[in-house]
Tab-separated table of N, CA and C in Angstrom:
chain	number	residue	atom	x	y	z
G	15	UNK	N	-9.859	-12.142	7.794
G	15	UNK	CA	-9.082	-12.651	6.686
G	15	UNK	C	-8.370	-11.487	5.995
G	16	UNK	N	-7.074	-11.608	5.796
G	16	UNK	CA	-6.274	-10.542	5.214
G	16	UNK	C	-6.670	-10.176	3.806
G	17	UNK	N	-7.055	-11.162	3.018
G	17	UNK	CA	-7.456	-10.875	1.644
G	17	UNK	C	-8.772	-10.106	1.590
G	18	UNK	N	-9.666	-10.401	2.513
G	18	UNK	CA	-10.923	-9.656	2.589
G	18	UNK	C	-10.657	-8.207	2.983
G	19	UNK	N	-9.745	-8.002	3.944
G	19	UNK	CA	-9.374	-6.632	4.316
G	19	UNK	C	-8.812	-5.887	3.111
G	20	UNK	N	-7.966	-6.575	2.345
G	20	UNK	CA	-7.374	-5.946	1.176
G	20	UNK	C	-8.458	-5.545	0.172
G	21	UNK	N	-9.416	-6.434	-0.066
G	21	UNK	CA	-10.486	-6.126	-1.017
G	21	UNK	C	-11.342	-4.952	-0.541
G	22	UNK	N	-11.608	-4.885	0.748
G	22	UNK	CA	-12.338	-3.732	1.287
G	22	UNK	C	-11.526	-2.451	1.089
G	23	UNK	N	-10.230	-2.547	1.298
G	23	UNK	CA	-9.360	-1.402	1.057
G	23	UNK	C	-9.413	-0.955	-0.389
G	24	UNK	N	-9.441	-1.915	-1.315
G	24	UNK	CA	-9.513	-1.595	-2.742
G	24	UNK	C	-10.796	-0.832	-3.075
G	25	UNK	N	-11.906	-1.284	-2.512
G	25	UNK	CA	-13.197	-0.608	-2.762
G	25	UNK	C	-13.144	0.826	-2.238
G	26	UNK	N	-12.652	0.978	-1.025
G	26	UNK	CA	-12.582	2.316	-0.430
G	26	UNK	C	-11.594	3.212	-1.168
G	27	UNK	N	-10.495	2.646	-1.630
G	27	UNK	CA	-9.523	3.424	-2.402
G	27	UNK	C	-10.169	3.941	-3.685
G	28	UNK	N	-10.899	3.080	-4.375
G	28	UNK	CA	-11.570	3.493	-5.614
G	28	UNK	C	-12.612	4.580	-5.355
G	29	UNK	N	-13.175	4.581	-4.152
G	29	UNK	CA	-14.136	5.614	-3.764
G	29	UNK	C	-13.436	6.868	-3.236
G	30	UNK	N	-12.109	6.866	-3.299
G	30	UNK	CA	-11.262	7.971	-2.828
G	30	UNK	C	-11.389	8.215	-1.326
G	31	UNK	N	-11.723	7.170	-0.601
G	31	UNK	CA	-11.781	7.233	0.857
G	31	UNK	C	-10.464	6.649	1.371
G	32	UNK	N	-9.406	7.434	1.234
G	32	UNK	CA	-8.051	6.944	1.473
G	32	UNK	C	-7.782	6.619	2.940
G	33	UNK	N	-8.323	7.403	3.847
G	33	UNK	CA	-8.074	7.159	5.269
G	33	UNK	C	-8.647	5.810	5.698
G	34	UNK	N	-9.858	5.506	5.252
G	34	UNK	CA	-10.454	4.223	5.620
G	34	UNK	C	-9.788	3.073	4.877
G	35	UNK	N	-9.453	3.289	3.617
G	35	UNK	CA	-8.758	2.246	2.847
G	35	UNK	C	-7.448	1.892	3.531
G	36	UNK	N	-6.747	2.905	4.007
G	36	UNK	CA	-5.477	2.707	4.696
G	36	UNK	C	-5.636	1.762	5.883
G	37	UNK	N	-6.694	1.935	6.636
G	37	UNK	CA	-6.931	1.070	7.794
G	37	UNK	C	-7.068	-0.391	7.380
G	38	UNK	N	-7.769	-0.635	6.288
G	38	UNK	CA	-7.950	-2.020	5.840
G	38	UNK	C	-6.678	-2.596	5.242
G	39	UNK	N	-5.905	-1.773	4.533
G	39	UNK	CA	-4.626	-2.257	4.006
G	39	UNK	C	-3.668	-2.623	5.151
G	40	UNK	N	-3.681	-1.828	6.205
G	40	UNK	CA	-2.834	-2.132	7.370
G	40	UNK	C	-3.264	-3.462	8.000
G	41	UNK	N	-4.569	-3.682	8.113
G	41	UNK	CA	-5.054	-4.963	8.655
G	41	UNK	C	-4.621	-6.128	7.766
G	42	UNK	N	-4.623	-5.907	6.469
G	42	UNK	CA	-4.172	-6.955	5.544
G	42	UNK	C	-2.689	-7.263	5.772
G	43	UNK	N	-1.891	-6.221	5.984
G	43	UNK	CA	-0.453	-6.408	6.255
G	43	UNK	C	-0.247	-7.182	7.551
G	44	UNK	N	-1.062	-6.898	8.551
G	44	UNK	CA	-0.928	-7.605	9.829
G	44	UNK	C	-1.160	-9.107	9.650
G	45	UNK	N	-2.007	-9.465	8.691
G	45	UNK	CA	-2.299	-10.874	8.440
G	45	UNK	C	-1.281	-11.507	7.498
G	46	UNK	N	-0.912	-10.770	6.433
G	46	UNK	CA	0.018	-11.279	5.423
G	46	UNK	C	1.133	-10.263	5.163
G	47	UNK	N	2.083	-10.136	6.067
G	47	UNK	CA	3.144	-9.137	5.893
G	47	UNK	C	4.083	-9.429	4.726
G	48	UNK	N	4.018	-10.643	4.185
G	48	UNK	CA	4.941	-11.036	3.114
G	48	UNK	C	4.450	-10.672	1.713
G	49	UNK	N	3.288	-10.025	1.611
G	49	UNK	CA	2.747	-9.647	0.296
G	49	UNK	C	3.098	-8.181	0.012
G	50	UNK	N	4.002	-7.929	-0.941
G	50	UNK	CA	4.471	-6.555	-1.183
G	50	UNK	C	3.380	-5.609	-1.670
G	51	UNK	N	2.378	-6.132	-2.361
G	51	UNK	CA	1.317	-5.262	-2.875
G	51	UNK	C	0.554	-4.571	-1.752
G	52	UNK	N	0.458	-5.216	-0.598
G	52	UNK	CA	-0.238	-4.590	0.528
G	52	UNK	C	0.519	-3.342	0.987
G	53	UNK	N	1.830	-3.448	1.111
G	53	UNK	CA	2.638	-2.278	1.507
G	53	UNK	C	2.590	-1.207	0.425
G	54	UNK	N	2.568	-1.632	-0.827
G	54	UNK	CA	2.471	-0.676	-1.923
G	54	UNK	C	1.168	0.112	-1.839
G	55	UNK	N	0.068	-0.562	-1.539
G	55	UNK	CA	-1.218	0.123	-1.446
G	55	UNK	C	-1.260	1.086	-0.259
G	56	UNK	N	-0.607	0.724	0.839
G	56	UNK	CA	-0.484	1.660	1.959
G	56	UNK	C	0.251	2.909	1.478
G	57	UNK	N	1.306	2.708	0.723
G	57	UNK	CA	2.070	3.819	0.180
G	57	UNK	C	1.204	4.722	-0.693
G	58	UNK	N	0.383	4.120	-1.543
G	58	UNK	CA	-0.485	4.912	-2.415
G	58	UNK	C	-1.474	5.752	-1.603
G	59	UNK	N	-2.055	5.161	-0.558
G	59	UNK	CA	-2.972	5.923	0.299
G	59	UNK	C	-2.253	7.088	0.961
G	60	UNK	N	-1.102	6.792	1.537
G	60	UNK	CA	-0.343	7.837	2.227
G	60	UNK	C	0.043	8.954	1.268
G	61	UNK	N	0.389	8.596	0.061
G	61	UNK	CA	0.730	9.599	-0.940
G	61	UNK	C	-0.476	10.477	-1.270
G	62	UNK	N	-1.629	9.873	-1.448
G	62	UNK	CA	-2.859	10.627	-1.728
G	62	UNK	C	-3.219	11.549	-0.572
G	63	UNK	N	-2.835	11.139	0.650
G	63	UNK	CA	-3.125	11.935	1.835
G	63	UNK	C	-2.012	12.940	2.134
G	64	UNK	N	-1.046	13.049	1.218
G	64	UNK	CA	0.064	14.010	1.296
G	64	UNK	C	1.085	13.683	2.383
G	65	UNK	N	1.240	12.401	2.718
G	65	UNK	CA	2.265	11.952	3.654
G	65	UNK	C	3.397	11.302	2.859
G	66	UNK	N	4.128	12.125	2.113
G	66	UNK	CA	5.118	11.634	1.148
G	66	UNK	C	6.230	10.803	1.775
G	67	UNK	N	6.760	11.243	2.902
G	67	UNK	CA	7.868	10.504	3.514
G	67	UNK	C	7.425	9.132	4.013
G	68	UNK	N	6.248	9.073	4.597
G	68	UNK	CA	5.737	7.778	5.043
G	68	UNK	C	5.415	6.894	3.846
G	69	UNK	N	4.908	7.496	2.772
G	69	UNK	CA	4.611	6.741	1.560
G	69	UNK	C	5.885	6.107	1.007
G	70	UNK	N	6.954	6.868	1.000
G	70	UNK	CA	8.244	6.354	0.520
G	70	UNK	C	8.721	5.181	1.375
G	71	UNK	N	8.512	5.279	2.672
G	71	UNK	CA	8.908	4.198	3.582
G	71	UNK	C	8.207	2.893	3.208
G	72	UNK	N	6.914	2.964	2.896
G	72	UNK	CA	6.183	1.751	2.554
G	72	UNK	C	6.547	1.218	1.174
G	73	UNK	N	6.957	2.103	0.263
G	73	UNK	CA	7.491	1.618	-1.012
G	73	UNK	C	8.751	0.805	-0.771
G	74	UNK	N	9.596	1.310	0.123
G	74	UNK	CA	10.842	0.595	0.434
G	74	UNK	C	10.562	-0.729	1.139
G	75	UNK	N	9.539	-0.760	1.961
G	75	UNK	CA	9.156	-2.019	2.607
G	75	UNK	C	8.719	-3.030	1.549
G	76	UNK	N	7.919	-2.589	0.584
G	76	UNK	CA	7.482	-3.483	-0.489
G	76	UNK	C	8.689	-4.031	-1.248
G	77	UNK	N	9.684	-3.179	-1.484
G	77	UNK	CA	10.875	-3.623	-2.204
G	77	UNK	C	11.745	-4.530	-1.343
G	78	UNK	N	11.700	-4.351	-0.039
G	78	UNK	CA	12.443	-5.240	0.846
G	78	UNK	C	11.812	-6.638	0.845
G	79	UNK	N	10.499	-6.679	0.756
G	79	UNK	CA	9.797	-7.966	0.698
G	79	UNK	C	10.122	-8.672	-0.617
G	80	UNK	N	10.115	-7.899	-1.709
G	80	UNK	CA	10.395	-8.463	-3.030
G	80	UNK	C	11.259	-7.477	-3.800
G	81	UNK	N	12.550	-7.770	-3.882
G	81	UNK	CA	13.500	-6.827	-4.503
G	81	UNK	C	13.208	-6.604	-5.986
G	82	UNK	N	12.395	-7.450	-6.591
G	82	UNK	CA	12.041	-7.309	-8.000
G	82	UNK	C	10.638	-6.744	-8.215
G	83	UNK	N	10.085	-6.133	-7.177
G	83	UNK	CA	8.723	-5.590	-7.265
G	83	UNK	C	8.766	-4.301	-8.085
G	84	UNK	N	8.559	-4.449	-9.382
G	84	UNK	CA	8.776	-3.363	-10.343
G	84	UNK	C	7.897	-2.144	-10.085
G	85	UNK	N	6.675	-2.347	-9.656
G	85	UNK	CA	5.771	-1.210	-9.431
G	85	UNK	C	6.314	-0.283	-8.354
G	86	UNK	N	6.824	-0.854	-7.267
G	86	UNK	CA	7.400	-0.028	-6.199
G	86	UNK	C	8.646	0.704	-6.691
G	87	UNK	N	9.485	0.011	-7.446
G	87	UNK	CA	10.679	0.660	-8.013
G	87	UNK	C	10.265	1.845	-8.875
G	88	UNK	N	9.259	1.652	-9.704
G	88	UNK	CA	8.789	2.706	-10.591
G	88	UNK	C	8.329	3.927	-9.803
G	89	UNK	N	7.440	3.728	-8.822
G	89	UNK	CA	6.919	4.841	-8.048
G	89	UNK	C	8.002	5.524	-7.220
G	90	UNK	N	8.948	4.775	-6.721
G	90	UNK	CA	10.027	5.377	-5.943
G	90	UNK	C	10.896	6.264	-6.826
G	91	UNK	N	11.076	5.871	-8.059
G	91	UNK	CA	11.961	6.619	-8.961
G	91	UNK	C	11.296	7.780	-9.665
G	92	UNK	N	9.963	7.858	-9.660
G	92	UNK	CA	9.313	9.012	-10.281
G	92	UNK	C	9.031	10.119	-9.281
G	93	UNK	N	9.166	9.832	-8.011
G	93	UNK	CA	8.884	10.842	-6.974
G	93	UNK	C	10.144	11.508	-6.496
């Protein structure tokens, strides 16, 4: 279930286990690609892991899914 993967990713992210959280966020995207928050969370993990260009790509994906996704716009414009 994609939502369960997302919740596992959230727990791991809070524990600062970004590599493992990333895996669960990706699984969530595979199940529900239309949810922009999943791509945003992938971006946050990648950013924490110092993969800035890939992080930016996932912010743009989140904005492509929802052009009014304010959180992605904010993070894209502060970096």
